[in-house]
């Protein structure tokens, strides 16, 4: 009889059906969470970072969910308060990093990275923090940005670039008399509006007063009302309050997003000639140039940079020691033999770990590897620069100018973090705000400095991050 | 070698259909059960003993198949129920709430900017005003609800947190604009207003843009469920295959009994077959009804969202026009003198005209009620699983009842 066979076939069919039902039951609830990463990169920077993540996804099969927001600080704070921080986050503020490390929210990375990977970086960039008596490292620098640089359109600024501040101011006034506003300026950036102005003050202070003064101020030991700091503000005022020196005036500077500020350089006729901005601004220049002229930007030809000018004798620091006060750039033609290059100011995107899981360890180890560090800078036209020693300037995808920037970042010599990045958040926010107020009404400077000092006095000594400048 | 009607022999190797095997049965053609399972070459045995054993086996097969079918059908029903439930209690409400939050925030921004333009003295500041406060309150409530109803996992909850974080920044800046104006009139307060409005309306990563993204995630999840969730072939076949198997085996059993005993088809088994067939038809009808109602609910949802979006869009246009006037006043001349960001904003706002008559405000209660009614109608009524279980129990009882007399007949033949 066939019934037993029927039964066996039937049994198999039923088994398959049950299995199918079971699978069907399971799939709606299957959730692979993967690793979550939070950072400030949006738009084209986001796309570039996703390429780095793609390399990781291909290599390991682990899924990564990236969330980007320019309000990353607030978002991170909200998530931490709710007890659900992201697995990894890229912080640009050493001050915030120090805070989270001390509060125990961050996981130390020494064991995760291993000694070999750590040796690929200057220890400064791994953000060593002293927690409970022991020093741990907490960060992997994803990319660095050079500050202390001034971009310009070569066709508007002929001749050798200004080497001193006074030369710079003179050239600016000359341009203004010729009918072009010399300076492009934009302060807007969601909740951090004003930070481009803080970059000005910091560069002026660093080059005018020297590295030691800068470092003391960055760690809250120097008053805002001190003569060095006050002088830095009034020096900036030569530009911002100068007649017709800023495109659209200071009101336009307030209302312009930092990403848009350089656009008028590529207008026909050009609206402004120079912009003081970090290396990452090139991404915006590329799209603005393309929109305005219809062809791609060539770095080095259509846009160039010169280093922040030094200050001449009248602006030089008092009692200069040899240890890096008001150094002159080594490139000055026909100058005296220089001991070493000027200190360089930079910012970095620091990847930190909030949740220690096998997948997050894999991702952060990957991000520290030479392979991963090479990806972003090697993208064509990239304005990302790696601090990994193994990633040579040669692998920068932006031509000679890019390689020049990369060389500056990795050359031996003093490197200083952007001071406001190292400030505790309350000081940084107040600094940003003071910039906006100063632009709006320069006569209020004394009141502003007083207020800044008042806030400084409310911050405990242990809340300041470590020194901003390396050895 | 296939078995034909009335022929005497059939081998297990040749029989590759269940029906074929059944048809090939005839007197003297019984095969040993073991050989049928492929344990050895086919062996012909007599007709004495196997019949009772065969009957018992057949009954066992039927009972087992019925139980398995019952479990499969009930599981499938449960899956469908959970799916619809999820759609009704999470995905659909989330979409409505997100659209509500979006609208409230667009209105809040418009209200803040309008009151800045119209009101404001040094003493009173520009007073973001009651409408602003109300709308922010509504938005916060909706966002809290969205956080609860979030149906897209961690990506969704992170987006809600992102939006909440940015909203804190936004309300802070509006407050600052207020304080600034009290202090020294316009100037920096316009900048604060401008920054705030940028956080709200910025693309691709402003607050409203993030809410749109979140809503799209939910809508995709909902559409995925509707098109391939419960009507997924896997789920349907999971339920249908056992039923088909059971029906088939029942039919085989009845044919066997008729041939073997030359009696009429056992009435209980016939009844069971009929019951099973009607249950299948009923299930299909229930499924069809659910599907249609879900479709209607989805259409109503689309309308509700579109209405809210239209209102938000209107608020956005009004806000743009006021902001352009405000900015021109601040920069002294035209909006072009305000730097490239404002210039681009001004260009994009050219030609926009606010509607003379604002669209009738969405009656949110009526809209959501309509969506929810359809969703409720789509649910599988509570009695249905019980009726289904009862039907299967009845089938089991009928199988027992149908076989019992036949098995009984053979009882005393065993030795």
mmCIF file of N, CA, C and O in Angstrom, chain A residues 1-3 5-7 13-14 17-18 21 25 29 33 36 42 67 69 71 74-75 79 82 84-86 188 190-191 193 247-248 251-252 254-257 260 263-264 355 433 436-437 440 444, chain B residues 10 15 18 21 25 30-31 36 57-58 61 65 68 75 79 82 154 158-159 161-162 164 166 169 176 180 183 188 191-192 194-195 199 205 238 241-242 256 327 331 338-342 344:
data_model
loop_
_atom_site.group_PDB
_atom_site.id
_atom_site.type_symbol
_atom_site.label_atom_id
_atom_site.label_comp_id
_atom_site.label_asym_id
_atom_site.label_seq_id
_atom_site.Cartn_x
_atom_site.Cartn_y
_atom_site.Cartn_z
ATOM 1 N N UNK A 1 0.834 -1.210 0.000
ATOM 2 C CA UNK A 1 0.000 0.000 0.000
ATOM 3 C C UNK A 1 0.857 1.243 0.000
ATOM 4 O O UNK A 1 1.943 1.253 0.566
ATOM 5 N N UNK A 2 0.352 2.216 -0.559
ATOM 6 C CA UNK A 2 1.138 3.441 -0.659
ATOM 7 C C UNK A 2 0.949 4.372 0.533
ATOM 8 O O UNK A 2 1.598 5.379 0.619
ATOM 9 N N UNK A 3 0.051 4.016 1.363
ATOM 10 C CA UNK A 3 -0.222 4.988 2.431
ATOM 11 C C UNK A 3 0.963 5.306 3.320
ATOM 12 O O UNK A 3 1.185 6.442 3.659
ATOM 13 N N UNK A 5 3.970 5.338 2.401
ATOM 14 C CA UNK A 5 4.790 6.268 1.631
ATOM 15 C C UNK A 5 4.137 7.641 1.622
ATOM 16 O O UNK A 5 4.798 8.655 1.770
ATOM 17 N N UNK A 6 2.809 7.591 1.416
ATOM 18 C CA UNK A 6 2.091 8.860 1.426
ATOM 19 C C UNK A 6 2.366 9.592 2.721
ATOM 20 O O UNK A 6 2.580 10.785 2.767
ATOM 21 N N UNK A 7 2.338 8.750 3.792
ATOM 22 C CA UNK A 7 2.571 9.387 5.081
ATOM 23 C C UNK A 7 3.948 9.996 5.138
ATOM 24 O O UNK A 7 4.137 11.104 5.618
ATOM 25 N N UNK A 13 6.384 16.965 3.760
ATOM 26 C CA UNK A 13 5.741 18.211 3.335
ATOM 27 C C UNK A 13 5.308 19.031 4.541
ATOM 28 O O UNK A 13 5.491 20.239 4.604
ATOM 29 N N UNK A 14 4.753 18.333 5.512
ATOM 30 C CA UNK A 14 4.273 19.043 6.699
ATOM 31 C C UNK A 14 5.444 19.670 7.444
ATOM 32 O O UNK A 14 5.373 20.811 7.908
ATOM 33 N N UNK A 17 6.441 22.657 5.755
ATOM 34 C CA UNK A 17 5.462 23.727 5.977
ATOM 35 C C UNK A 17 5.637 24.349 7.351
ATOM 36 O O UNK A 17 5.584 25.565 7.517
ATOM 37 N N UNK A 18 5.875 23.493 8.331
ATOM 38 C CA UNK A 18 6.056 24.003 9.688
ATOM 39 C C UNK A 18 7.302 24.880 9.764
ATOM 40 O O UNK A 18 7.313 25.923 10.394
ATOM 41 N N UNK A 21 6.587 28.091 8.230
ATOM 42 C CA UNK A 21 5.808 28.922 9.153
ATOM 43 C C UNK A 21 6.717 29.515 10.216
ATOM 44 O O UNK A 21 6.627 30.690 10.540
ATOM 45 N N UNK A 25 7.579 33.275 10.889
ATOM 46 C CA UNK A 25 7.299 33.895 12.173
ATOM 47 C C UNK A 25 8.508 34.664 12.676
ATOM 48 O O UNK A 25 8.376 35.692 13.312
ATOM 49 N N UNK A 29 10.787 39.762 13.216
ATOM 50 C CA UNK A 29 11.401 40.209 14.448
ATOM 51 C C UNK A 29 12.910 40.142 14.408
ATOM 52 O O UNK A 29 13.575 40.428 15.379
ATOM 53 N N UNK A 33 21.385 44.774 14.825
ATOM 54 C CA UNK A 33 21.601 46.173 15.154
ATOM 55 C C UNK A 33 22.938 46.691 14.683
ATOM 56 O O UNK A 33 23.069 47.842 14.327
ATOM 57 N N UNK A 36 26.603 51.458 16.034
ATOM 58 C CA UNK A 36 26.092 52.805 15.773
ATOM 59 C C UNK A 36 27.228 53.824 15.951
ATOM 60 O O UNK A 36 28.007 53.745 16.895
ATOM 61 N N UNK A 42 28.069 65.720 7.582
ATOM 62 C CA UNK A 42 26.865 65.635 6.763
ATOM 63 C C UNK A 42 27.287 65.905 5.321
ATOM 64 O O UNK A 42 28.432 66.266 5.059
ATOM 65 N N UNK A 67 25.041 58.071 12.008
ATOM 66 C CA UNK A 67 24.133 59.205 12.154
ATOM 67 C C UNK A 67 24.953 60.478 12.210
ATOM 68 O O UNK A 67 25.884 60.585 13.012
ATOM 69 N N UNK A 69 25.023 64.745 12.431
ATOM 70 C CA UNK A 69 24.285 65.968 12.716
ATOM 71 C C UNK A 69 25.257 67.038 13.139
ATOM 72 O O UNK A 69 26.170 66.773 13.923
ATOM 73 N N UNK A 71 24.554 69.309 15.063
ATOM 74 C CA UNK A 71 24.299 69.551 16.494
ATOM 75 C C UNK A 71 24.737 68.351 17.315
ATOM 76 O O UNK A 71 24.106 68.003 18.313
ATOM 77 N N UNK A 74 24.868 68.339 21.271
ATOM 78 C CA UNK A 74 23.587 68.279 21.989
ATOM 79 C C UNK A 74 22.972 66.899 21.868
ATOM 80 O O UNK A 74 22.410 66.364 22.831
ATOM 81 N N UNK A 75 23.077 66.344 20.645
ATOM 82 C CA UNK A 75 22.497 65.023 20.433
ATOM 83 C C UNK A 75 23.179 64.000 21.334
ATOM 84 O O UNK A 75 22.523 63.188 21.990
ATOM 85 N N UNK A 79 21.572 61.698 24.301
ATOM 86 C CA UNK A 79 21.612 60.241 24.271
ATOM 87 C C UNK A 79 22.283 59.676 25.523
ATOM 88 O O UNK A 79 21.860 58.659 26.061
ATOM 89 N N UNK A 82 19.998 59.787 28.423
ATOM 90 C CA UNK A 82 18.973 58.751 28.380
ATOM 91 C C UNK A 82 19.552 57.367 28.620
ATOM 92 O O UNK A 82 18.836 56.381 28.649
ATOM 93 N N UNK A 84 21.506 55.819 26.518
ATOM 94 C CA UNK A 84 21.710 55.054 25.290
ATOM 95 C C UNK A 84 22.662 55.790 24.365
ATOM 96 O O UNK A 84 22.275 56.299 23.320
ATOM 97 N N UNK A 85 23.927 55.884 24.759
ATOM 98 C CA UNK A 85 24.895 56.553 23.883
ATOM 99 C C UNK A 85 25.149 55.708 22.649
ATOM 100 O O UNK A 85 24.857 54.516 22.648
ATOM 101 N N UNK A 86 25.694 56.312 21.604
ATOM 102 C CA UNK A 86 26.067 55.506 20.451
ATOM 103 C C UNK A 86 27.247 54.618 20.829
ATOM 104 O O UNK A 86 27.898 54.849 21.854
ATOM 105 N N UNK A 188 27.947 81.615 10.726
ATOM 106 C CA UNK A 188 26.784 80.784 11.034
ATOM 107 C C UNK A 188 27.092 79.292 11.077
ATOM 108 O O UNK A 188 27.678 78.751 10.144
ATOM 109 N N UNK A 190 24.582 76.581 13.083
ATOM 110 C CA UNK A 190 23.571 76.114 14.054
ATOM 111 C C UNK A 190 23.852 76.647 15.454
ATOM 112 O O UNK A 190 23.866 77.846 15.682
ATOM 113 N N UNK A 191 24.115 75.755 16.395
ATOM 114 C CA UNK A 191 24.246 76.204 17.774
ATOM 115 C C UNK A 191 25.646 76.674 18.103
ATOM 116 O O UNK A 191 25.887 77.187 19.180
ATOM 117 N N UNK A 193 27.373 78.885 16.239
ATOM 118 C CA UNK A 193 27.675 80.066 15.432
ATOM 119 C C UNK A 193 28.670 80.951 16.170
ATOM 120 O O UNK A 193 28.523 81.201 17.358
ATOM 121 N N UNK A 247 33.241 91.466 3.385
ATOM 122 C CA UNK A 247 32.187 91.384 2.383
ATOM 123 C C UNK A 247 30.817 91.462 3.038
ATOM 124 O O UNK A 247 30.475 90.634 3.874
ATOM 125 N N UNK A 248 30.053 92.475 2.683
ATOM 126 C CA UNK A 248 28.727 92.624 3.255
ATOM 127 C C UNK A 248 28.719 93.230 4.638
ATOM 128 O O UNK A 248 27.668 93.418 5.236
ATOM 129 N N UNK A 251 27.389 92.552 9.617
ATOM 130 C CA UNK A 251 26.053 91.960 9.659
ATOM 131 C C UNK A 251 25.980 90.753 8.729
ATOM 132 O O UNK A 251 25.429 89.708 9.093
ATOM 133 N N UNK A 252 26.515 90.919 7.518
ATOM 134 C CA UNK A 252 26.520 89.786 6.593
ATOM 135 C C UNK A 252 27.339 88.643 7.165
ATOM 136 O O UNK A 252 26.988 87.476 7.005
ATOM 137 N N UNK A 254 27.571 87.821 10.202
ATOM 138 C CA UNK A 254 26.724 87.140 11.183
ATOM 139 C C UNK A 254 25.719 86.226 10.494
ATOM 140 O O UNK A 254 25.400 85.153 10.996
ATOM 141 N N UNK A 255 25.193 86.678 9.346
ATOM 142 C CA UNK A 255 24.090 85.960 8.733
ATOM 143 C C UNK A 255 24.542 84.929 7.702
ATOM 144 O O UNK A 255 23.714 84.248 7.106
ATOM 145 N N UNK A 256 25.847 84.814 7.497
ATOM 146 C CA UNK A 256 26.339 83.872 6.493
ATOM 147 C C UNK A 256 26.830 82.599 7.160
ATOM 148 O O UNK A 256 27.546 82.657 8.156
ATOM 149 N N UNK A 257 26.419 81.470 6.597
ATOM 150 C CA UNK A 257 26.912 80.189 7.100
ATOM 151 C C UNK A 257 28.394 80.052 6.783
ATOM 152 O O UNK A 257 28.843 80.475 5.716
ATOM 153 N N UNK A 260 29.290 78.871 3.406
ATOM 154 C CA UNK A 260 28.995 79.706 2.240
ATOM 155 C C UNK A 260 29.945 80.878 2.100
ATOM 156 O O UNK A 260 29.966 81.545 1.075
ATOM 157 N N UNK A 263 32.114 81.592 -1.017
ATOM 158 C CA UNK A 263 31.515 81.580 -2.354
ATOM 159 C C UNK A 263 31.783 82.825 -3.186
ATOM 160 O O UNK A 263 32.074 82.723 -4.375
ATOM 161 N N UNK A 264 31.674 84.013 -2.574
ATOM 162 C CA UNK A 264 31.893 85.213 -3.394
ATOM 163 C C UNK A 264 33.270 85.275 -4.042
ATOM 164 O O UNK A 264 33.460 86.042 -4.990
ATOM 165 N N UNK A 355 30.535 52.238 24.122
ATOM 166 C CA UNK A 355 30.083 50.905 24.522
ATOM 167 C C UNK A 355 31.072 49.867 24.020
ATOM 168 O O UNK A 355 31.375 49.831 22.827
ATOM 169 N N UNK A 433 29.619 83.160 21.545
ATOM 170 C CA UNK A 433 28.632 84.229 21.695
ATOM 171 C C UNK A 433 29.302 85.595 21.711
ATOM 172 O O UNK A 433 28.831 86.556 21.092
ATOM 173 N N UNK A 436 30.101 86.865 18.308
ATOM 174 C CA UNK A 436 28.948 87.432 17.613
ATOM 175 C C UNK A 436 28.656 88.836 18.131
ATOM 176 O O UNK A 436 28.383 89.761 17.363
ATOM 177 N N UNK A 437 28.736 88.988 19.444
ATOM 178 C CA UNK A 437 28.465 90.301 20.030
ATOM 179 C C UNK A 437 29.512 91.312 19.590
ATOM 180 O O UNK A 437 29.197 92.479 19.330
ATOM 181 N N UNK A 440 28.841 92.451 16.182
ATOM 182 C CA UNK A 440 27.672 93.311 16.153
ATOM 183 C C UNK A 440 27.986 94.699 16.709
ATOM 184 O O UNK A 440 27.517 95.703 16.196
ATOM 185 N N UNK A 444 31.635 97.103 22.723
ATOM 186 C CA UNK A 444 31.289 96.411 23.956
ATOM 187 C C UNK A 444 32.404 95.492 24.447
ATOM 188 O O UNK A 444 32.178 94.687 25.362
ATOM 189 N N UNK B 10 1.703 -2.702 -7.766
ATOM 190 C CA UNK B 10 2.354 -1.386 -7.854
ATOM 191 C C UNK B 10 3.541 -1.404 -6.915
ATOM 192 O O UNK B 10 3.530 -2.041 -5.869
ATOM 193 N N UNK B 15 5.687 4.513 -7.731
ATOM 194 C CA UNK B 15 4.578 5.407 -7.385
ATOM 195 C C UNK B 15 5.141 6.738 -6.909
ATOM 196 O O UNK B 15 5.734 6.818 -5.858
ATOM 197 N N UNK B 18 0.874 10.588 -4.499
ATOM 198 C CA UNK B 18 0.048 10.020 -3.434
ATOM 199 C C UNK B 18 -1.222 9.440 -4.021
ATOM 200 O O UNK B 18 -1.649 8.356 -3.682
ATOM 201 N N UNK B 21 -0.753 6.162 -5.757
ATOM 202 C CA UNK B 21 -0.620 5.041 -4.827
ATOM 203 C C UNK B 21 -1.985 4.584 -4.355
ATOM 204 O O UNK B 21 -2.274 3.397 -4.271
ATOM 205 N N UNK B 25 -4.509 0.641 -5.393
ATOM 206 C CA UNK B 25 -4.834 -0.405 -4.416
ATOM 207 C C UNK B 25 -5.874 -1.361 -4.975
ATOM 208 O O UNK B 25 -6.768 -0.980 -5.725
ATOM 209 N N UNK B 30 -1.800 -5.541 -1.390
ATOM 210 C CA UNK B 30 -1.193 -4.851 -0.255
ATOM 211 C C UNK B 30 0.295 -5.106 -0.183
ATOM 212 O O UNK B 30 0.769 -6.172 -0.525
ATOM 213 N N UNK B 31 0.944 -4.113 0.232
ATOM 214 C CA UNK B 31 2.382 -4.280 0.419
ATOM 215 C C UNK B 31 2.706 -4.102 1.872
ATOM 216 O O UNK B 31 2.053 -3.366 2.591
ATOM 217 N N UNK B 36 7.331 -0.636 1.749
ATOM 218 C CA UNK B 36 6.890 0.612 1.122
ATOM 219 C C UNK B 36 7.807 1.764 1.492
ATOM 220 O O UNK B 36 7.973 2.716 0.749
ATOM 221 N N UNK B 57 -3.105 2.811 11.037
ATOM 222 C CA UNK B 57 -2.085 3.740 10.551
ATOM 223 C C UNK B 57 -2.718 4.932 9.851
ATOM 224 O O UNK B 57 -2.313 6.069 10.034
ATOM 225 N N UNK B 58 -3.706 4.612 9.064
ATOM 226 C CA UNK B 58 -4.367 5.688 8.325
ATOM 227 C C UNK B 58 -4.992 6.687 9.282
ATOM 228 O O UNK B 58 -4.886 7.900 9.116
ATOM 229 N N UNK B 61 -2.312 8.732 10.741
ATOM 230 C CA UNK B 61 -1.858 9.763 9.793
ATOM 231 C C UNK B 61 -2.835 10.930 9.761
ATOM 232 O O UNK B 61 -2.457 12.099 9.813
ATOM 233 N N UNK B 65 -1.894 14.583 10.906
ATOM 234 C CA UNK B 65 -1.984 15.661 9.917
ATOM 235 C C UNK B 65 -2.945 16.750 10.370
ATOM 236 O O UNK B 65 -2.691 17.936 10.178
ATOM 237 N N UNK B 68 -1.250 18.771 13.058
ATOM 238 C CA UNK B 68 -0.224 19.631 12.451
ATOM 239 C C UNK B 68 -0.876 20.777 11.681
ATOM 240 O O UNK B 68 -0.450 21.935 11.780
ATOM 241 N N UNK B 75 -0.978 29.113 13.894
ATOM 242 C CA UNK B 75 0.229 29.943 13.901
ATOM 243 C C UNK B 75 0.157 31.021 12.845
ATOM 244 O O UNK B 75 0.470 32.181 13.091
ATOM 245 N N UNK B 79 0.378 34.967 13.350
ATOM 246 C CA UNK B 79 1.343 35.852 12.695
ATOM 247 C C UNK B 79 0.628 37.036 12.064
ATOM 248 O O UNK B 79 1.030 38.191 12.216
ATOM 249 N N UNK B 82 -0.616 39.412 14.762
ATOM 250 C CA UNK B 82 0.453 40.237 15.340
ATOM 251 C C UNK B 82 0.875 41.312 14.357
ATOM 252 O O UNK B 82 1.106 42.466 14.732
ATOM 253 N N UNK B 154 16.132 50.737 16.314
ATOM 254 C CA UNK B 154 17.060 51.706 16.886
ATOM 255 C C UNK B 154 17.275 52.904 15.997
ATOM 256 O O UNK B 154 17.445 54.013 16.494
ATOM 257 N N UNK B 158 16.957 56.654 17.546
ATOM 258 C CA UNK B 158 18.067 57.606 17.489
ATOM 259 C C UNK B 158 17.655 58.876 16.766
ATOM 260 O O UNK B 158 18.068 59.971 17.137
ATOM 261 N N UNK B 159 16.834 58.700 15.730
ATOM 262 C CA UNK B 159 16.385 59.892 15.019
ATOM 263 C C UNK B 159 15.523 60.761 15.922
ATOM 264 O O UNK B 159 15.632 61.989 15.905
ATOM 265 N N UNK B 161 15.754 61.000 19.121
ATOM 266 C CA UNK B 161 16.664 61.679 20.052
ATOM 267 C C UNK B 161 17.387 62.827 19.377
ATOM 268 O O UNK B 161 17.592 63.886 19.969
ATOM 269 N N UNK B 162 17.762 62.605 18.132
ATOM 270 C CA UNK B 162 18.409 63.658 17.358
ATOM 271 C C UNK B 162 17.498 64.875 17.267
ATOM 272 O O UNK B 162 17.910 66.010 17.516
ATOM 273 N N UNK B 164 14.976 65.653 19.159
ATOM 274 C CA UNK B 164 14.781 66.280 20.475
ATOM 275 C C UNK B 164 15.987 67.143 20.848
ATOM 276 O O UNK B 164 15.845 68.242 21.365
ATOM 277 N N UNK B 166 18.067 68.635 18.786
ATOM 278 C CA UNK B 166 18.080 69.840 17.958
ATOM 279 C C UNK B 166 16.983 70.807 18.388
ATOM 280 O O UNK B 166 17.150 72.028 18.285
ATOM 281 N N UNK B 169 18.205 73.015 21.050
ATOM 282 C CA UNK B 169 19.016 74.101 20.497
ATOM 283 C C UNK B 169 18.114 75.179 19.905
ATOM 284 O O UNK B 169 18.319 76.381 20.123
ATOM 285 N N UNK B 176 17.043 83.209 23.127
ATOM 286 C CA UNK B 176 18.151 84.152 23.085
ATOM 287 C C UNK B 176 17.786 85.366 22.245
ATOM 288 O O UNK B 176 18.141 86.497 22.580
ATOM 289 N N UNK B 180 17.957 89.029 23.558
ATOM 290 C CA UNK B 180 18.829 89.981 22.875
ATOM 291 C C UNK B 180 18.068 91.228 22.478
ATOM 292 O O UNK B 180 18.583 92.333 22.560
ATOM 293 N N UNK B 183 17.607 93.571 25.146
ATOM 294 C CA UNK B 183 18.809 94.288 25.542
ATOM 295 C C UNK B 183 19.112 95.444 24.616
ATOM 296 O O UNK B 183 19.393 96.547 25.029
ATOM 297 N N UNK B 188 21.621 91.523 16.607
ATOM 298 C CA UNK B 188 22.014 90.157 16.915
ATOM 299 C C UNK B 188 20.794 89.257 17.075
ATOM 300 O O UNK B 188 20.845 88.066 16.803
ATOM 301 N N UNK B 191 19.940 87.723 13.942
ATOM 302 C CA UNK B 191 20.858 86.616 13.652
ATOM 303 C C UNK B 191 20.429 85.361 14.398
ATOM 304 O O UNK B 191 20.416 84.259 13.838
ATOM 305 N N UNK B 192 20.045 85.509 15.665
ATOM 306 C CA UNK B 192 19.601 84.342 16.437
ATOM 307 C C UNK B 192 18.377 83.705 15.806
ATOM 308 O O UNK B 192 18.270 82.482 15.699
ATOM 309 N N UNK B 194 17.517 83.860 12.752
ATOM 310 C CA UNK B 194 17.963 83.278 11.496
ATOM 311 C C UNK B 194 18.617 81.922 11.737
ATOM 312 O O UNK B 194 18.341 80.935 11.037
ATOM 313 N N UNK B 195 19.482 81.843 12.749
ATOM 314 C CA UNK B 195 20.124 80.561 13.063
ATOM 315 C C UNK B 195 19.065 79.535 13.463
ATOM 316 O O UNK B 195 19.093 78.380 13.044
ATOM 317 N N UNK B 199 18.033 75.885 11.763
ATOM 318 C CA UNK B 199 18.020 74.556 12.377
ATOM 319 C C UNK B 199 16.712 73.849 12.064
ATOM 320 O O UNK B 199 16.665 72.652 11.857
ATOM 321 N N UNK B 205 19.695 68.245 6.823
ATOM 322 C CA UNK B 205 19.687 67.699 8.186
ATOM 323 C C UNK B 205 19.055 68.605 9.230
ATOM 324 O O UNK B 205 19.433 68.584 10.374
ATOM 325 N N UNK B 238 2.306 28.272 4.140
ATOM 326 C CA UNK B 238 2.468 27.573 5.403
ATOM 327 C C UNK B 238 1.120 27.128 5.921
ATOM 328 O O UNK B 238 0.976 26.044 6.475
ATOM 329 N N UNK B 241 -0.600 24.597 2.744
ATOM 330 C CA UNK B 241 -0.058 23.265 2.446
ATOM 331 C C UNK B 241 -0.581 22.193 3.401
ATOM 332 O O UNK B 241 -1.049 21.152 2.954
ATOM 333 N N UNK B 242 -0.522 22.432 4.693
ATOM 334 C CA UNK B 242 -1.063 21.395 5.582
ATOM 335 C C UNK B 242 -2.551 21.146 5.335
ATOM 336 O O UNK B 242 -2.999 20.001 5.388
ATOM 337 N N UNK B 256 -10.210 4.867 0.013
ATOM 338 C CA UNK B 256 -9.720 3.559 0.467
ATOM 339 C C UNK B 256 -10.826 2.774 1.152
ATOM 340 O O UNK B 256 -11.038 1.587 0.870
ATOM 341 N N UNK B 327 14.956 90.428 7.108
ATOM 342 C CA UNK B 327 16.374 90.465 6.797
ATOM 343 C C UNK B 327 16.718 91.688 5.943
ATOM 344 O O UNK B 327 17.745 92.327 6.146
ATOM 345 N N UNK B 331 19.721 94.395 6.913
ATOM 346 C CA UNK B 331 20.942 94.642 6.162
ATOM 347 C C UNK B 331 20.918 95.985 5.470
ATOM 348 O O UNK B 331 21.846 96.324 4.748
ATOM 349 N N UNK B 338 23.117 90.824 2.320
ATOM 350 C CA UNK B 338 23.257 90.129 3.596
ATOM 351 C C UNK B 338 24.231 88.967 3.547
ATOM 352 O O UNK B 338 24.229 88.137 4.429
ATOM 353 N N UNK B 339 25.003 88.873 2.473
ATOM 354 C CA UNK B 339 25.927 87.751 2.389
ATOM 355 C C UNK B 339 25.323 86.623 1.568
ATOM 356 O O UNK B 339 24.119 86.598 1.298
ATOM 357 N N UNK B 340 26.149 85.679 1.150
ATOM 358 C CA UNK B 340 25.704 84.647 0.203
ATOM 359 C C UNK B 340 24.603 83.732 0.722
ATOM 360 O O UNK B 340 23.749 83.304 -0.050
ATOM 361 N N UNK B 341 24.599 83.431 2.019
ATOM 362 C CA UNK B 341 23.578 82.506 2.517
ATOM 363 C C UNK B 341 22.194 83.139 2.411
ATOM 364 O O UNK B 341 21.253 82.522 1.898
ATOM 365 N N UNK B 342 22.077 84.356 2.888
ATOM 366 C CA UNK B 342 20.788 85.043 2.841
ATOM 367 C C UNK B 342 20.391 85.322 1.403
ATOM 368 O O UNK B 342 19.216 85.235 1.048
ATOM 369 N N UNK B 344 20.987 83.553 -1.207
ATOM 370 C CA UNK B 344 20.418 82.342 -1.788
ATOM 371 C C UNK B 344 19.005 82.112 -1.259
ATOM 372 O O UNK B 344 18.106 81.696 -1.981
#
